Structures are given as C-alpha cells and as structure tokens.
Coordinates of N, CA, C and O in Angstrom, one line a residue:
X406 N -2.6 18.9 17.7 CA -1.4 18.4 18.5 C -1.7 17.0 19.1 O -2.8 16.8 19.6
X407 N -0.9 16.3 19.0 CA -1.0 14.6 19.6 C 0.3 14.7 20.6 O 1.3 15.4 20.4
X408 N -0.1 14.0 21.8 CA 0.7 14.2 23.0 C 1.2 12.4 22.9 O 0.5 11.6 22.2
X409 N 2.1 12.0 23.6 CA 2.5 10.8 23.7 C 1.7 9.9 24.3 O 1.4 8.8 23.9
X410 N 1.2 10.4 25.5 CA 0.0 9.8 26.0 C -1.0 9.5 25.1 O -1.4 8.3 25.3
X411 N -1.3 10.1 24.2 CA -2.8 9.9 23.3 C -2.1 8.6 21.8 O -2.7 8.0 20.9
X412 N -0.9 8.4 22.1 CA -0.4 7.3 21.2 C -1.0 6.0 20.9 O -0.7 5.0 21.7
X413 N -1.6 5.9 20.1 CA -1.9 4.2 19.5 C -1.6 3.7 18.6 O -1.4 4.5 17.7
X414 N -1.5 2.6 18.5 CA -1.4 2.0 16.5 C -2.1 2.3 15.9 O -3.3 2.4 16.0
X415 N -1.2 2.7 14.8 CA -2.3 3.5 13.6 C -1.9 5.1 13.7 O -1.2 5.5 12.7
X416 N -2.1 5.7 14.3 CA -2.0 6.8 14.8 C -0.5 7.4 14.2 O 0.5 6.9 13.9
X417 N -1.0 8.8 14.0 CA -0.5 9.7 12.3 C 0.0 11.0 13.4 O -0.8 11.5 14.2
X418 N 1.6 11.4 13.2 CA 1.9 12.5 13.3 C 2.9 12.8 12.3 O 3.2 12.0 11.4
X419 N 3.7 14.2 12.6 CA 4.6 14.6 12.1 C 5.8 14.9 13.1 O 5.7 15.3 14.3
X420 N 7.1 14.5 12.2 CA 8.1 14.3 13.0 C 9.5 14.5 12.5 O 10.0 13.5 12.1
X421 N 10.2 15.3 12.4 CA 11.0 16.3 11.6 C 10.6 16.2 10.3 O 11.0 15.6 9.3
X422 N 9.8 17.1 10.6 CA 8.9 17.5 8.7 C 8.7 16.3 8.2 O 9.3 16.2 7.1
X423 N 8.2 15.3 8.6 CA 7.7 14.1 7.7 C 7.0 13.2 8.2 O 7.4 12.6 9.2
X424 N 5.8 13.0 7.6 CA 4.8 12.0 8.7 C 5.0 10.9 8.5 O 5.2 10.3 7.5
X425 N 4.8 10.3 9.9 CA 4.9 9.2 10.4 C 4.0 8.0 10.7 O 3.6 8.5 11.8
X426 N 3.3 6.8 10.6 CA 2.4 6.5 11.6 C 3.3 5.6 12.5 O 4.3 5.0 12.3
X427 N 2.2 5.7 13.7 CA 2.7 4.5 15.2 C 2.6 3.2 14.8 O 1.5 2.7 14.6
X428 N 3.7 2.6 14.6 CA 3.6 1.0 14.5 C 3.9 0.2 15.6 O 3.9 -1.0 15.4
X429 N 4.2 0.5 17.0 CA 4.1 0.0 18.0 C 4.6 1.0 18.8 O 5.4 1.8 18.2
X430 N 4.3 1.4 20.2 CA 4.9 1.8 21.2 C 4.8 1.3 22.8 O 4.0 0.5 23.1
X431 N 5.5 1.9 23.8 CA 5.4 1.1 25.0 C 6.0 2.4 26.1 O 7.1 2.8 26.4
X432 N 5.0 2.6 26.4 CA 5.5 3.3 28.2 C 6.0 3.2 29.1 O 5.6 2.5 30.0
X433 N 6.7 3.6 29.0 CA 8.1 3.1 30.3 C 8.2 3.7 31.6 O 8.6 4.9 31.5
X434 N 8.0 3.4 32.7 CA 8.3 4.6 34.0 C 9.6 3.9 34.4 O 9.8 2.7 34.4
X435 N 10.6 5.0 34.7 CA 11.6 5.0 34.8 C 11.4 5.2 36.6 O 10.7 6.0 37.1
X436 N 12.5 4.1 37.2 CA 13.1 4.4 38.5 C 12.8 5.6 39.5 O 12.2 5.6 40.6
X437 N 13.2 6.6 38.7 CA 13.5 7.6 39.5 C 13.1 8.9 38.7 O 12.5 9.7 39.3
X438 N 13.4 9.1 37.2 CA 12.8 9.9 36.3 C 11.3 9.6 36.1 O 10.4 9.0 36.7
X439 N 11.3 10.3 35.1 CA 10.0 10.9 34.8 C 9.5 9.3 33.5 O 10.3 8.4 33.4
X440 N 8.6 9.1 33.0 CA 8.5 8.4 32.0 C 8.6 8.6 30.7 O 8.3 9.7 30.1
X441 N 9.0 7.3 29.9 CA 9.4 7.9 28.4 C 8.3 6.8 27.6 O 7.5 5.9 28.0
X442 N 8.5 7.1 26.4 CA 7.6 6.3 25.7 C 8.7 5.9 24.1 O 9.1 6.5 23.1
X443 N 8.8 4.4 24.7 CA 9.6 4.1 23.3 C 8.7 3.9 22.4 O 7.7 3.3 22.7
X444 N 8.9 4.3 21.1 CA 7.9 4.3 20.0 C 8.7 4.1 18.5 O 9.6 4.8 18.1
X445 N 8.0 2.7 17.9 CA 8.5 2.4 16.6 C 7.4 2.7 15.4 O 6.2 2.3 15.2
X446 N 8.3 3.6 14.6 CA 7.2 4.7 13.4 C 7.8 4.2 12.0 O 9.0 3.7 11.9
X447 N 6.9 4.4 11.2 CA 6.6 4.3 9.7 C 6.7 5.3 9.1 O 5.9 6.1 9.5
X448 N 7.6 5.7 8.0 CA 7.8 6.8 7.4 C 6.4 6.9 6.6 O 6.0 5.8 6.9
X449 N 5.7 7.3 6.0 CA 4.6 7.5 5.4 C 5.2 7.8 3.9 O 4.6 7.3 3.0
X450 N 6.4 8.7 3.6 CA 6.8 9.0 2.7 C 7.9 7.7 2.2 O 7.7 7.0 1.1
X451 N 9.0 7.4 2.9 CA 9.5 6.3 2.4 C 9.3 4.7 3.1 O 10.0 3.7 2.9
X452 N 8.8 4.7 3.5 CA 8.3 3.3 4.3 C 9.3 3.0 5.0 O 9.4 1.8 5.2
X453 N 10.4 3.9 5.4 CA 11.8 2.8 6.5 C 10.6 3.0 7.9 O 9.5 3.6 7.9
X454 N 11.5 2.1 9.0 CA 10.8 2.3 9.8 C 12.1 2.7 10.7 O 13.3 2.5 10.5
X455 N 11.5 3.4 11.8 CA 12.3 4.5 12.8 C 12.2 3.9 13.9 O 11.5 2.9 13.7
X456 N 12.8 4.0 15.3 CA 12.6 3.9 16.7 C 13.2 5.2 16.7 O 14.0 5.8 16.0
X457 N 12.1 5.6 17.9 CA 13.2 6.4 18.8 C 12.1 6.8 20.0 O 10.9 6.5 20.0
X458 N 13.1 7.7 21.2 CA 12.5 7.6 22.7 C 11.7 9.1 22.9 O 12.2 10.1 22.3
X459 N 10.9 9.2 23.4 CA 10.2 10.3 23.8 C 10.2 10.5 25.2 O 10.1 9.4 25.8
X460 N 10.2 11.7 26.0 CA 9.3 12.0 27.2 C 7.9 11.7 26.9 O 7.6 11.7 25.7
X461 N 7.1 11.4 27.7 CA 6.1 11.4 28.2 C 5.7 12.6 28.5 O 6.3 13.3 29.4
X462 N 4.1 13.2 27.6 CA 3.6 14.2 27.6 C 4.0 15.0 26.5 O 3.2 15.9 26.1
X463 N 5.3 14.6 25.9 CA 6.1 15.4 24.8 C 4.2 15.3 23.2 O 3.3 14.6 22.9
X464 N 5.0 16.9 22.7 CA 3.5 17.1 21.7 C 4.3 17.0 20.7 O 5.5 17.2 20.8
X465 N 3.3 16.6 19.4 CA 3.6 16.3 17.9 C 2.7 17.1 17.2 O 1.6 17.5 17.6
X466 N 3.2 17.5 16.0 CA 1.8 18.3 15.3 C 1.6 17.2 14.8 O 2.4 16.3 14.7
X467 N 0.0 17.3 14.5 CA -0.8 16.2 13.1 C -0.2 16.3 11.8 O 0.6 17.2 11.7
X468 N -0.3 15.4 10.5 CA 0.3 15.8 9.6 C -1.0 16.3 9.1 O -2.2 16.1 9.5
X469 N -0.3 17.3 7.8 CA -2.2 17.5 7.0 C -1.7 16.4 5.8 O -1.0 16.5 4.7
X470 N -2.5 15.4 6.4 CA -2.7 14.3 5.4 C -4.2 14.3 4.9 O -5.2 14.6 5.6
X471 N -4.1 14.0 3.6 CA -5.3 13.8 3.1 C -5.4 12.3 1.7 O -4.5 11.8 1.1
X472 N -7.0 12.0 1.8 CA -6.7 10.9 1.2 C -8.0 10.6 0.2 O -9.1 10.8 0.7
X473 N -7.9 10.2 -1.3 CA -8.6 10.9 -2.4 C -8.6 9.5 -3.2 O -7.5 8.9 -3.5
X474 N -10.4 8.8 -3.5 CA -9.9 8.1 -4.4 C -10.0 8.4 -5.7 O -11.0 8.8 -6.1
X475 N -9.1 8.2 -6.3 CA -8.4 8.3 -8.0 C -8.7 7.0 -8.4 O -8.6 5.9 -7.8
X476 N -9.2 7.1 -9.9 CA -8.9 5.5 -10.7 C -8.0 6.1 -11.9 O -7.9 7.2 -12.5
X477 N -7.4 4.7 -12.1 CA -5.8 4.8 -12.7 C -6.6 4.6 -14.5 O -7.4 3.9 -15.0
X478 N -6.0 5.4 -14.8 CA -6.1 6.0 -16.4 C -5.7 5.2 -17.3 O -6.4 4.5 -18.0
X479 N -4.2 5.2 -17.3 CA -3.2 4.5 -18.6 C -1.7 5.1 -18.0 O -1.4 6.2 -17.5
X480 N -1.1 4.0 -18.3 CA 1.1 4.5 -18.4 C 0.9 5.2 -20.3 O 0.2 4.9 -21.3
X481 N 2.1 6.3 -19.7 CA 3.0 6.5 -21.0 C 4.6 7.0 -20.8 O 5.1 8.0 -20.4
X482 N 5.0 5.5 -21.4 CA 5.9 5.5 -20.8 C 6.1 5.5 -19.7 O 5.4 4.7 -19.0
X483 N 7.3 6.6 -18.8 CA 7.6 5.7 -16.7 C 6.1 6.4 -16.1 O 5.7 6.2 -15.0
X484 N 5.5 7.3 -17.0 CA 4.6 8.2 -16.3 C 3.4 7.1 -16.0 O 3.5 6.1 -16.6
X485 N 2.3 7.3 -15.2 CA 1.2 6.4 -14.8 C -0.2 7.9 -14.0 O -0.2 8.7 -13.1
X486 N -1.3 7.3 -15.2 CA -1.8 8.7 -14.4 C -3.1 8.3 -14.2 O -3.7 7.4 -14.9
X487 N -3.6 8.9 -13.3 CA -4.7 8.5 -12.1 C -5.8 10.0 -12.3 O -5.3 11.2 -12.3
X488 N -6.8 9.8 -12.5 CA -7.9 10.8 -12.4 C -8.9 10.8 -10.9 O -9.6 9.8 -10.5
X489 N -8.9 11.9 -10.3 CA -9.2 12.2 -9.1 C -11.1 11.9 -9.6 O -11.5 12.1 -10.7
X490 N -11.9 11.4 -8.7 CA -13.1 10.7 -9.3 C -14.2 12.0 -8.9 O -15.3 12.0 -9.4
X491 N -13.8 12.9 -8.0 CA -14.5 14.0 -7.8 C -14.3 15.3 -8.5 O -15.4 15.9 -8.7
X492 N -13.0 16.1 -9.1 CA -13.2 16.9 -10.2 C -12.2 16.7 -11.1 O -11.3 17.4 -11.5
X493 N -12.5 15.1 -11.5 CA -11.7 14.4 -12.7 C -9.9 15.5 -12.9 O -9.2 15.5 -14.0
X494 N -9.7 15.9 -12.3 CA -8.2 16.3 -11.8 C -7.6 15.5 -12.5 O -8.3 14.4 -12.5
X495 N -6.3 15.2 -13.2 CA -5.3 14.1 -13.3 C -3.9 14.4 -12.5 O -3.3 15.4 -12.2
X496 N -3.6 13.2 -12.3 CA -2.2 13.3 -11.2 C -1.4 12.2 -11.9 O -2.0 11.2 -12.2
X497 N 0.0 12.4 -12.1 CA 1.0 11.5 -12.8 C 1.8 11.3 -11.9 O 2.3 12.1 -11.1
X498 N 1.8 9.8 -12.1 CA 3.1 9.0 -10.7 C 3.9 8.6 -11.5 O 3.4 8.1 -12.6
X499 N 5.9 8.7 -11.3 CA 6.2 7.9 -12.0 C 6.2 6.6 -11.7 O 5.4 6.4 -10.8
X500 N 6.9 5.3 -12.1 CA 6.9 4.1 -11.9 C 7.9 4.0 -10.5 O 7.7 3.1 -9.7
X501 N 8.7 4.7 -10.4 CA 9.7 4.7 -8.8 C 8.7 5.0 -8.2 O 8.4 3.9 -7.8
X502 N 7.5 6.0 -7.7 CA 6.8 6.3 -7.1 C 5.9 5.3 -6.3 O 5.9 5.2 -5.0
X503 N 5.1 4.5 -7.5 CA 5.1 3.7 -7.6 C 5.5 2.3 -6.9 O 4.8 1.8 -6.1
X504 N 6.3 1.9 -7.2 CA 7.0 0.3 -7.0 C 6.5 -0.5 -7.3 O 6.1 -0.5 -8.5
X505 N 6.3 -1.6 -6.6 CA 5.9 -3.0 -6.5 C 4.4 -3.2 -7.0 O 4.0 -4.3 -7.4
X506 N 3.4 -1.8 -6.8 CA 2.0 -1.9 -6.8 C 1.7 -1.6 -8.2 O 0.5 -1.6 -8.5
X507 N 2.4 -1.3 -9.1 CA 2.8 -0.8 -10.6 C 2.2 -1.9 -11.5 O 1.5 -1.7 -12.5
X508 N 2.5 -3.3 -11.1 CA 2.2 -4.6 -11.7 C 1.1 -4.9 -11.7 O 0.5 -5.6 -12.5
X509 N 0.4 -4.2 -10.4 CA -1.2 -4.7 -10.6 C -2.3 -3.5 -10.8 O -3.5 -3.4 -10.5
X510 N -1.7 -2.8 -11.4 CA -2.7 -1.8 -12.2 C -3.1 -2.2 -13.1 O -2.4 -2.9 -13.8
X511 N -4.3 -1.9 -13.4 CA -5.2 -2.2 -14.6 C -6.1 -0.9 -14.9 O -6.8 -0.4 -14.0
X512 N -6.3 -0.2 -16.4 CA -7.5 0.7 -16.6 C -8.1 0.6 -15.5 O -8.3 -0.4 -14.7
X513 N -8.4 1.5 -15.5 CA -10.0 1.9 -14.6 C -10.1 1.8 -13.5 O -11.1 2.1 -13.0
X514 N -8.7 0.9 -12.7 CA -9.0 0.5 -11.3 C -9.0 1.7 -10.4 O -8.1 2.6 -10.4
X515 N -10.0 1.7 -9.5 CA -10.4 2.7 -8.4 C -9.3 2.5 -7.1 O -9.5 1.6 -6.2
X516 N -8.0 3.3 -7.1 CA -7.0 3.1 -5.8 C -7.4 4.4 -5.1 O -8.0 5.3 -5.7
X517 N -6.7 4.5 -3.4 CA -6.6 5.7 -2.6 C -5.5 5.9 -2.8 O -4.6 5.0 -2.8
X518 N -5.2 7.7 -3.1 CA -3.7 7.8 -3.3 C -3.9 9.1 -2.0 O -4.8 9.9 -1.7
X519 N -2.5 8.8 -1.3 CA -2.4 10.1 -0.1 C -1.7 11.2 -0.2 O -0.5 11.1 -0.4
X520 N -2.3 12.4 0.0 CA -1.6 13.2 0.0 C -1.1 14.0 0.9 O -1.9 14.1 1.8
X521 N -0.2 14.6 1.1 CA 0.6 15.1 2.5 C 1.4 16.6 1.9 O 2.3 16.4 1.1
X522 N 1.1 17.9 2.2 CA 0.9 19.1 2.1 C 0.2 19.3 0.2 O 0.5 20.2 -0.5
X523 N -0.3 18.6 -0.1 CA -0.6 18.9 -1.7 C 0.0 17.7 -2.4 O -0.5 17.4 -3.5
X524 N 1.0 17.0 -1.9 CA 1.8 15.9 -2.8 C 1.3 14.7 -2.4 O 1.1 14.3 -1.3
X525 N 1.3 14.2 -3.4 CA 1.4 12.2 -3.3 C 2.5 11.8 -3.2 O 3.6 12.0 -3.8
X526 N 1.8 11.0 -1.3 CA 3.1 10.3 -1.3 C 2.9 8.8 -1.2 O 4.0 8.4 -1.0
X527 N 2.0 7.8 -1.3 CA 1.6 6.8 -1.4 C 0.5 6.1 -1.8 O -0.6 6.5 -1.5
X528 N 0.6 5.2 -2.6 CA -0.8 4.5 -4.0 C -1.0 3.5 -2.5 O -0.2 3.0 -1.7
X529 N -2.5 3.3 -2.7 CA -3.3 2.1 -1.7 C -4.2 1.2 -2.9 O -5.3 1.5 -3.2
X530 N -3.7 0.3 -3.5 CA -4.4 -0.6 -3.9 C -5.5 -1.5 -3.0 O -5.4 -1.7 -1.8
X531 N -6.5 -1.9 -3.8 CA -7.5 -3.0 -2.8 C -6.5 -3.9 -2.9 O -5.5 -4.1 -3.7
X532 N -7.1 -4.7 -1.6 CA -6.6 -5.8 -1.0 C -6.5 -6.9 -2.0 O -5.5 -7.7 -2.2
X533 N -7.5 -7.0 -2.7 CA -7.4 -8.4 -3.6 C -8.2 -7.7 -5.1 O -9.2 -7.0 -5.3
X534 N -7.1 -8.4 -5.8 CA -7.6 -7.7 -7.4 C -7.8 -8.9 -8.6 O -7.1 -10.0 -8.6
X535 N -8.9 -8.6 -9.5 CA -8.9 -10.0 -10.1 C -8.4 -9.4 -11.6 O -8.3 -8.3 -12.1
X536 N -8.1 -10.4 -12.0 CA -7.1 -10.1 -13.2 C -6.9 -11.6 -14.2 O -6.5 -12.7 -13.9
X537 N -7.2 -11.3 -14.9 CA -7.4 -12.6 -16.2 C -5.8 -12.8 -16.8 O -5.0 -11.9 -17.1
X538 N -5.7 -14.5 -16.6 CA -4.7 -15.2 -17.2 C -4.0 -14.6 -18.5 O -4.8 -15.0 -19.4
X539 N -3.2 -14.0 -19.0 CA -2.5 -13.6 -19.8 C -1.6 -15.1 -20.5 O -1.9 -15.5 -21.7
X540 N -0.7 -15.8 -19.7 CA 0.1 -16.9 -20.7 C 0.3 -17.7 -19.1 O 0.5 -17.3 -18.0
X541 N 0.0 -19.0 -19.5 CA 0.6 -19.8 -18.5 C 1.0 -21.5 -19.5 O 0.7 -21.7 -20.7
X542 N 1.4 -22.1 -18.8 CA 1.8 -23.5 -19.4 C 0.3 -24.2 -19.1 O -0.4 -23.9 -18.1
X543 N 0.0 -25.0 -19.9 CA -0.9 -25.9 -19.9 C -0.6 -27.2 -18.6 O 0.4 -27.9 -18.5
X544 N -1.9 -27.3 -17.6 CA -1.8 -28.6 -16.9 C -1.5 -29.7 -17.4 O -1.1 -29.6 -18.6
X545 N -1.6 -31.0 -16.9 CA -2.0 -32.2 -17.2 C -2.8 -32.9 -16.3 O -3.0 -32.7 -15.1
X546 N -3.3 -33.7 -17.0 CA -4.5 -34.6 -16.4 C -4.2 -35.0 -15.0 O -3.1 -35.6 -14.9
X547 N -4.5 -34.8 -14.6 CA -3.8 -35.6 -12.6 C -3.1 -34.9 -12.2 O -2.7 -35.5 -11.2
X548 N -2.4 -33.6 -12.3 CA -1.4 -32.6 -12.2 C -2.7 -31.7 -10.6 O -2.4 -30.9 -9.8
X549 N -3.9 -32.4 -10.8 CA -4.5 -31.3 -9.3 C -4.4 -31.6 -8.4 O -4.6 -30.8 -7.5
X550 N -4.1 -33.4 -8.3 CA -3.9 -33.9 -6.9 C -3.0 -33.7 -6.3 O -3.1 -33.3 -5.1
X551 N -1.8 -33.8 -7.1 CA -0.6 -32.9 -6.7 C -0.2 -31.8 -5.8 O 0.9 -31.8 -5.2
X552 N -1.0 -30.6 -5.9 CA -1.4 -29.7 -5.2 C 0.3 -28.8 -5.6 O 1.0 -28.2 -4.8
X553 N 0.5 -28.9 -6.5 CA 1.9 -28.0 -7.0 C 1.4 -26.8 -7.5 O 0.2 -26.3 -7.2
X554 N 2.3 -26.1 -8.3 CA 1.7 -24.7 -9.2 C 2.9 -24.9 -10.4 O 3.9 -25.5 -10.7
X555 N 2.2 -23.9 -11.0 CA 3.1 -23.2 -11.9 C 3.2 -21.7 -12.1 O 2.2 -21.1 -11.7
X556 N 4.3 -20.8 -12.6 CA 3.9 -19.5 -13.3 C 3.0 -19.1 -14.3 O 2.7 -19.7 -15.3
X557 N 2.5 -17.7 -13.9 CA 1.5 -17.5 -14.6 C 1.8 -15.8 -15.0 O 2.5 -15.0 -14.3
X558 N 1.2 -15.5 -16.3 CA 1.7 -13.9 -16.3 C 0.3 -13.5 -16.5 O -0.5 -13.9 -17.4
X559 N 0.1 -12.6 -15.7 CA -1.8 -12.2 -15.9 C -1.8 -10.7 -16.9 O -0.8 -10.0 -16.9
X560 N -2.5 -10.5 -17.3 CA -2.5 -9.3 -18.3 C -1.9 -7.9 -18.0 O -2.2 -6.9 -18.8
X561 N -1.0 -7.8 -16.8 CA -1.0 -6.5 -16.2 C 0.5 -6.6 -16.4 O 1.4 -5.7 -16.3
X562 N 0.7 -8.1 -16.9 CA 2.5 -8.3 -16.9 C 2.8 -9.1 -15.8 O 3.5 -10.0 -16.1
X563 N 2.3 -9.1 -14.2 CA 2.6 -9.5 -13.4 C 2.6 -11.0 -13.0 O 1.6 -11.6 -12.8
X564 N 3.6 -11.3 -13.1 CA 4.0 -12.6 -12.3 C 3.5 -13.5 -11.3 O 4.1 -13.2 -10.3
X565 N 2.7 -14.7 -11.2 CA 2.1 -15.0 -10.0 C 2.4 -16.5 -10.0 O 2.7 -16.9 -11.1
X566 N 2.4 -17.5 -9.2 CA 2.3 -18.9 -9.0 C 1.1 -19.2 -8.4 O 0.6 -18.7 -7.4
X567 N 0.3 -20.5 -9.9 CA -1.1 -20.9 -9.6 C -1.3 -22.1 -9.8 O -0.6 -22.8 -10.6
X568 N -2.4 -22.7 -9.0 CA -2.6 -24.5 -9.4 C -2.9 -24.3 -10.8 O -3.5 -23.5 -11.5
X569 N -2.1 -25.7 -10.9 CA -1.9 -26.8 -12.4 C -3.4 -26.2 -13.2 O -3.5 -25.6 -14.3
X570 N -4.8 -26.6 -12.3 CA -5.9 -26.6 -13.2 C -5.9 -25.3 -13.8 O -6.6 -25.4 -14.8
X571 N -5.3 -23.9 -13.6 CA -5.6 -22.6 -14.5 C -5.6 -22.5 -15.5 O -4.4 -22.5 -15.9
X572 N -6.6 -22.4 -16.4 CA -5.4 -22.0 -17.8 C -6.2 -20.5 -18.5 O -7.3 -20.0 -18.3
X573 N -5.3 -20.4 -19.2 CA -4.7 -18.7 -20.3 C -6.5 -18.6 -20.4 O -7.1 -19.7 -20.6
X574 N -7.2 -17.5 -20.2 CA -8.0 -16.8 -20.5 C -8.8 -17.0 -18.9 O -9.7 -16.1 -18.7
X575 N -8.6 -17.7 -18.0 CA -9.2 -17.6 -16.4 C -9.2 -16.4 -15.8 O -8.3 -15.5 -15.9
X576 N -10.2 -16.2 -15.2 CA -9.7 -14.5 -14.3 C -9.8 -15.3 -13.2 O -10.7 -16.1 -12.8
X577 N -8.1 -14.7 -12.4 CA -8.0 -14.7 -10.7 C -8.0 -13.8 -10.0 O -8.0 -12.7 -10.4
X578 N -8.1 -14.3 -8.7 CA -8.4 -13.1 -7.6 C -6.7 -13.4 -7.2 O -6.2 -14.5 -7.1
X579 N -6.1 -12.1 -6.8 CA -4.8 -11.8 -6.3 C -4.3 -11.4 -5.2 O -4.1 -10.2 -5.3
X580 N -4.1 -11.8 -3.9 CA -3.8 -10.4 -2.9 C -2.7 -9.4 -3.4 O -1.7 -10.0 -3.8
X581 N -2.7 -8.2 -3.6 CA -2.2 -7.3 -4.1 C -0.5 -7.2 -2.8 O 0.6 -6.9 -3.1
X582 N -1.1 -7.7 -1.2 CA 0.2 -7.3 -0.8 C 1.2 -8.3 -1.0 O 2.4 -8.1 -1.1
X583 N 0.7 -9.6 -1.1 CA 1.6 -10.9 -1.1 C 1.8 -11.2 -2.4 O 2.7 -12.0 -2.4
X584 N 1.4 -11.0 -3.3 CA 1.1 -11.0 -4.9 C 1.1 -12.5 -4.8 O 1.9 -12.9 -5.7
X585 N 0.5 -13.5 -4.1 CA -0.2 -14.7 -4.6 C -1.7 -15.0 -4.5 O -2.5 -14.7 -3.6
X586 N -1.8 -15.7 -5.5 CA -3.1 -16.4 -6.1 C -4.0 -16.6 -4.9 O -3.5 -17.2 -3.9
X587 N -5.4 -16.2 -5.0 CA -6.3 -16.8 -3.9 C -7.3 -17.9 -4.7 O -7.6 -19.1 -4.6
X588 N -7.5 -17.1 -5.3 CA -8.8 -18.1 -6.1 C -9.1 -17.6 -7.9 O -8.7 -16.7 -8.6
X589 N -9.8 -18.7 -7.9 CA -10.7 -18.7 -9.6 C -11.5 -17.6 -9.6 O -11.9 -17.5 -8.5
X590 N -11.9 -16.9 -10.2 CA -13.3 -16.2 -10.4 C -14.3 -16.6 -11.2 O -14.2 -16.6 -12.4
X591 N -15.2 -17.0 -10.6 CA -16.7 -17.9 -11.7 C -17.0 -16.9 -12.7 O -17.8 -17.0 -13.5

C-alpha cells in the first residue's frame, strides 16, 4: 500500500484497476479542512495523462508490475516478437502495441518490455540506437559549412534528418525518444 504522503516522481500505483506513475504532485493544506494532495499521473497502460485530488493519508495498492529484458526476434507481418533472454519464452506485440518505437527495431536488439498482471503493456527501447544509413541523397562539396541536413532512411525504414557529410552505408547513433540524429559511429 502507498499512502499520499509517501508520493514522489516516479512513484507506481494502481488506480481504478490501472497503473499509474506520479508525474507531479503538490500538498495542499486547506484553510480549515484537512489536506489534499493534487497529483498529475501517467497511465502506464495508455500514456494519457490524468489529474485528479486526493485526501491526504488516502492508500493506493502497488501495481504488480514487473519488468523483463527481451531482445526483439523478427515482424511477420503486424506481429513483432521478442524472446524473453532468461527462459527464451516468446511474446508477440502487434504494431498498434507498439507505435512509434516499431521504427527503431532491429534483430537482436535487447529492449525492457513491462508487464502488469501477466500482460505487456509497454516496450522501453535504449535511449540511443545506432543504425546504418539505408538511402540518403548524396552531399556536395561545401554543403558542411552550411550546417543544414537532409533526409535519411536508415535500415529499420525509419526516417531521420542528418548533416550533408553522411552518406548510404554510415552507421548513426539515434535518440530513440526524439528520433533525431546525434552522431557518426567510427
């Protein structure tokens, strides 16, 4: 049980049957009442985000979250499936499941996927993923001073904007949440 009092960022409960984490909250002593605790949460399952007011002292159960790393196998078709690295288990996500993090899969990549009563409900990619140039347009000579970009499609399909100097067979490094370019890989 987690009490309002014991609330911080970061901090994981459950909250009409669905876990939540604390993305901000703030203690309030009221006038003449008792104190409340406004608190803004993160669906864990759909990522909206919530407000809403609590008493103070008010209890939460914990969720039973759990969290497992899997490296990603192969798509067939919308299916995408992930082998658990401790009793090689397979688990299939579709591509809605999925979303936006779908683009930067690659074989073999080692992600945390979470689970909450037995189900996956969220893929955690690393922060920054390197991934070799697939098709981009060719620079031109003096095109670095410039400091512009162009598009780039790296082998996973995914779409990125990179300086002029890159070209088709380069491996870059990606941030996976901003999906832009950090650097070259030697």
């Amino acid at each position: 049980m987690i009490s309002t009092n014991e609330f911080r960022k970061g901090a994981k409960i459950e909250y009409k049957g669905e876990p939540f984490e604390i993305v901000d909250f703030q203690h309030v002593k009221m006038g003449r009442g008792g104190a409340i605790v406004r608190t803004k949460m993160k669906s864990l399952k759909s990522g909206n985000v919530h407000e809403d007011t609590f008493r103070s002292g008010e209890k939460f159960e914990s969720p039973q979250l759990e969290e497992k790393e899997m490296q990603y196998l192969y798509a067939e078709g919308d299916l995408h499936y992930f082998m658990d690295t401790e009793n090689y288990e397979q688990t299939p996500l579709n591509s809605s499941e999925l979303g936006d993090l779908k683009k930067f899969l690659k074989e073999n990549f080692t992600v945390k996927i979470l689970y909450y009563r037995g189900n996956p409900i969220a893929v955690e990619l690393p922060i920054f993923v390197e991934l070799a140039v697939a098709q981009t347009d060719s620079g031109f000579k003096g095109d670095t001073a410039s400091g512009g970009s162009k598009p780039a499609t790296l082998e996973t399909g995914a779409t990125v904007k990179v300086p002029f100097h890159i070209n088709e067979g380069d491996v870059i490094r990606v941030d996976t949440r901003t999906s832009e370019y950090i650097e070259r890989v030697k």
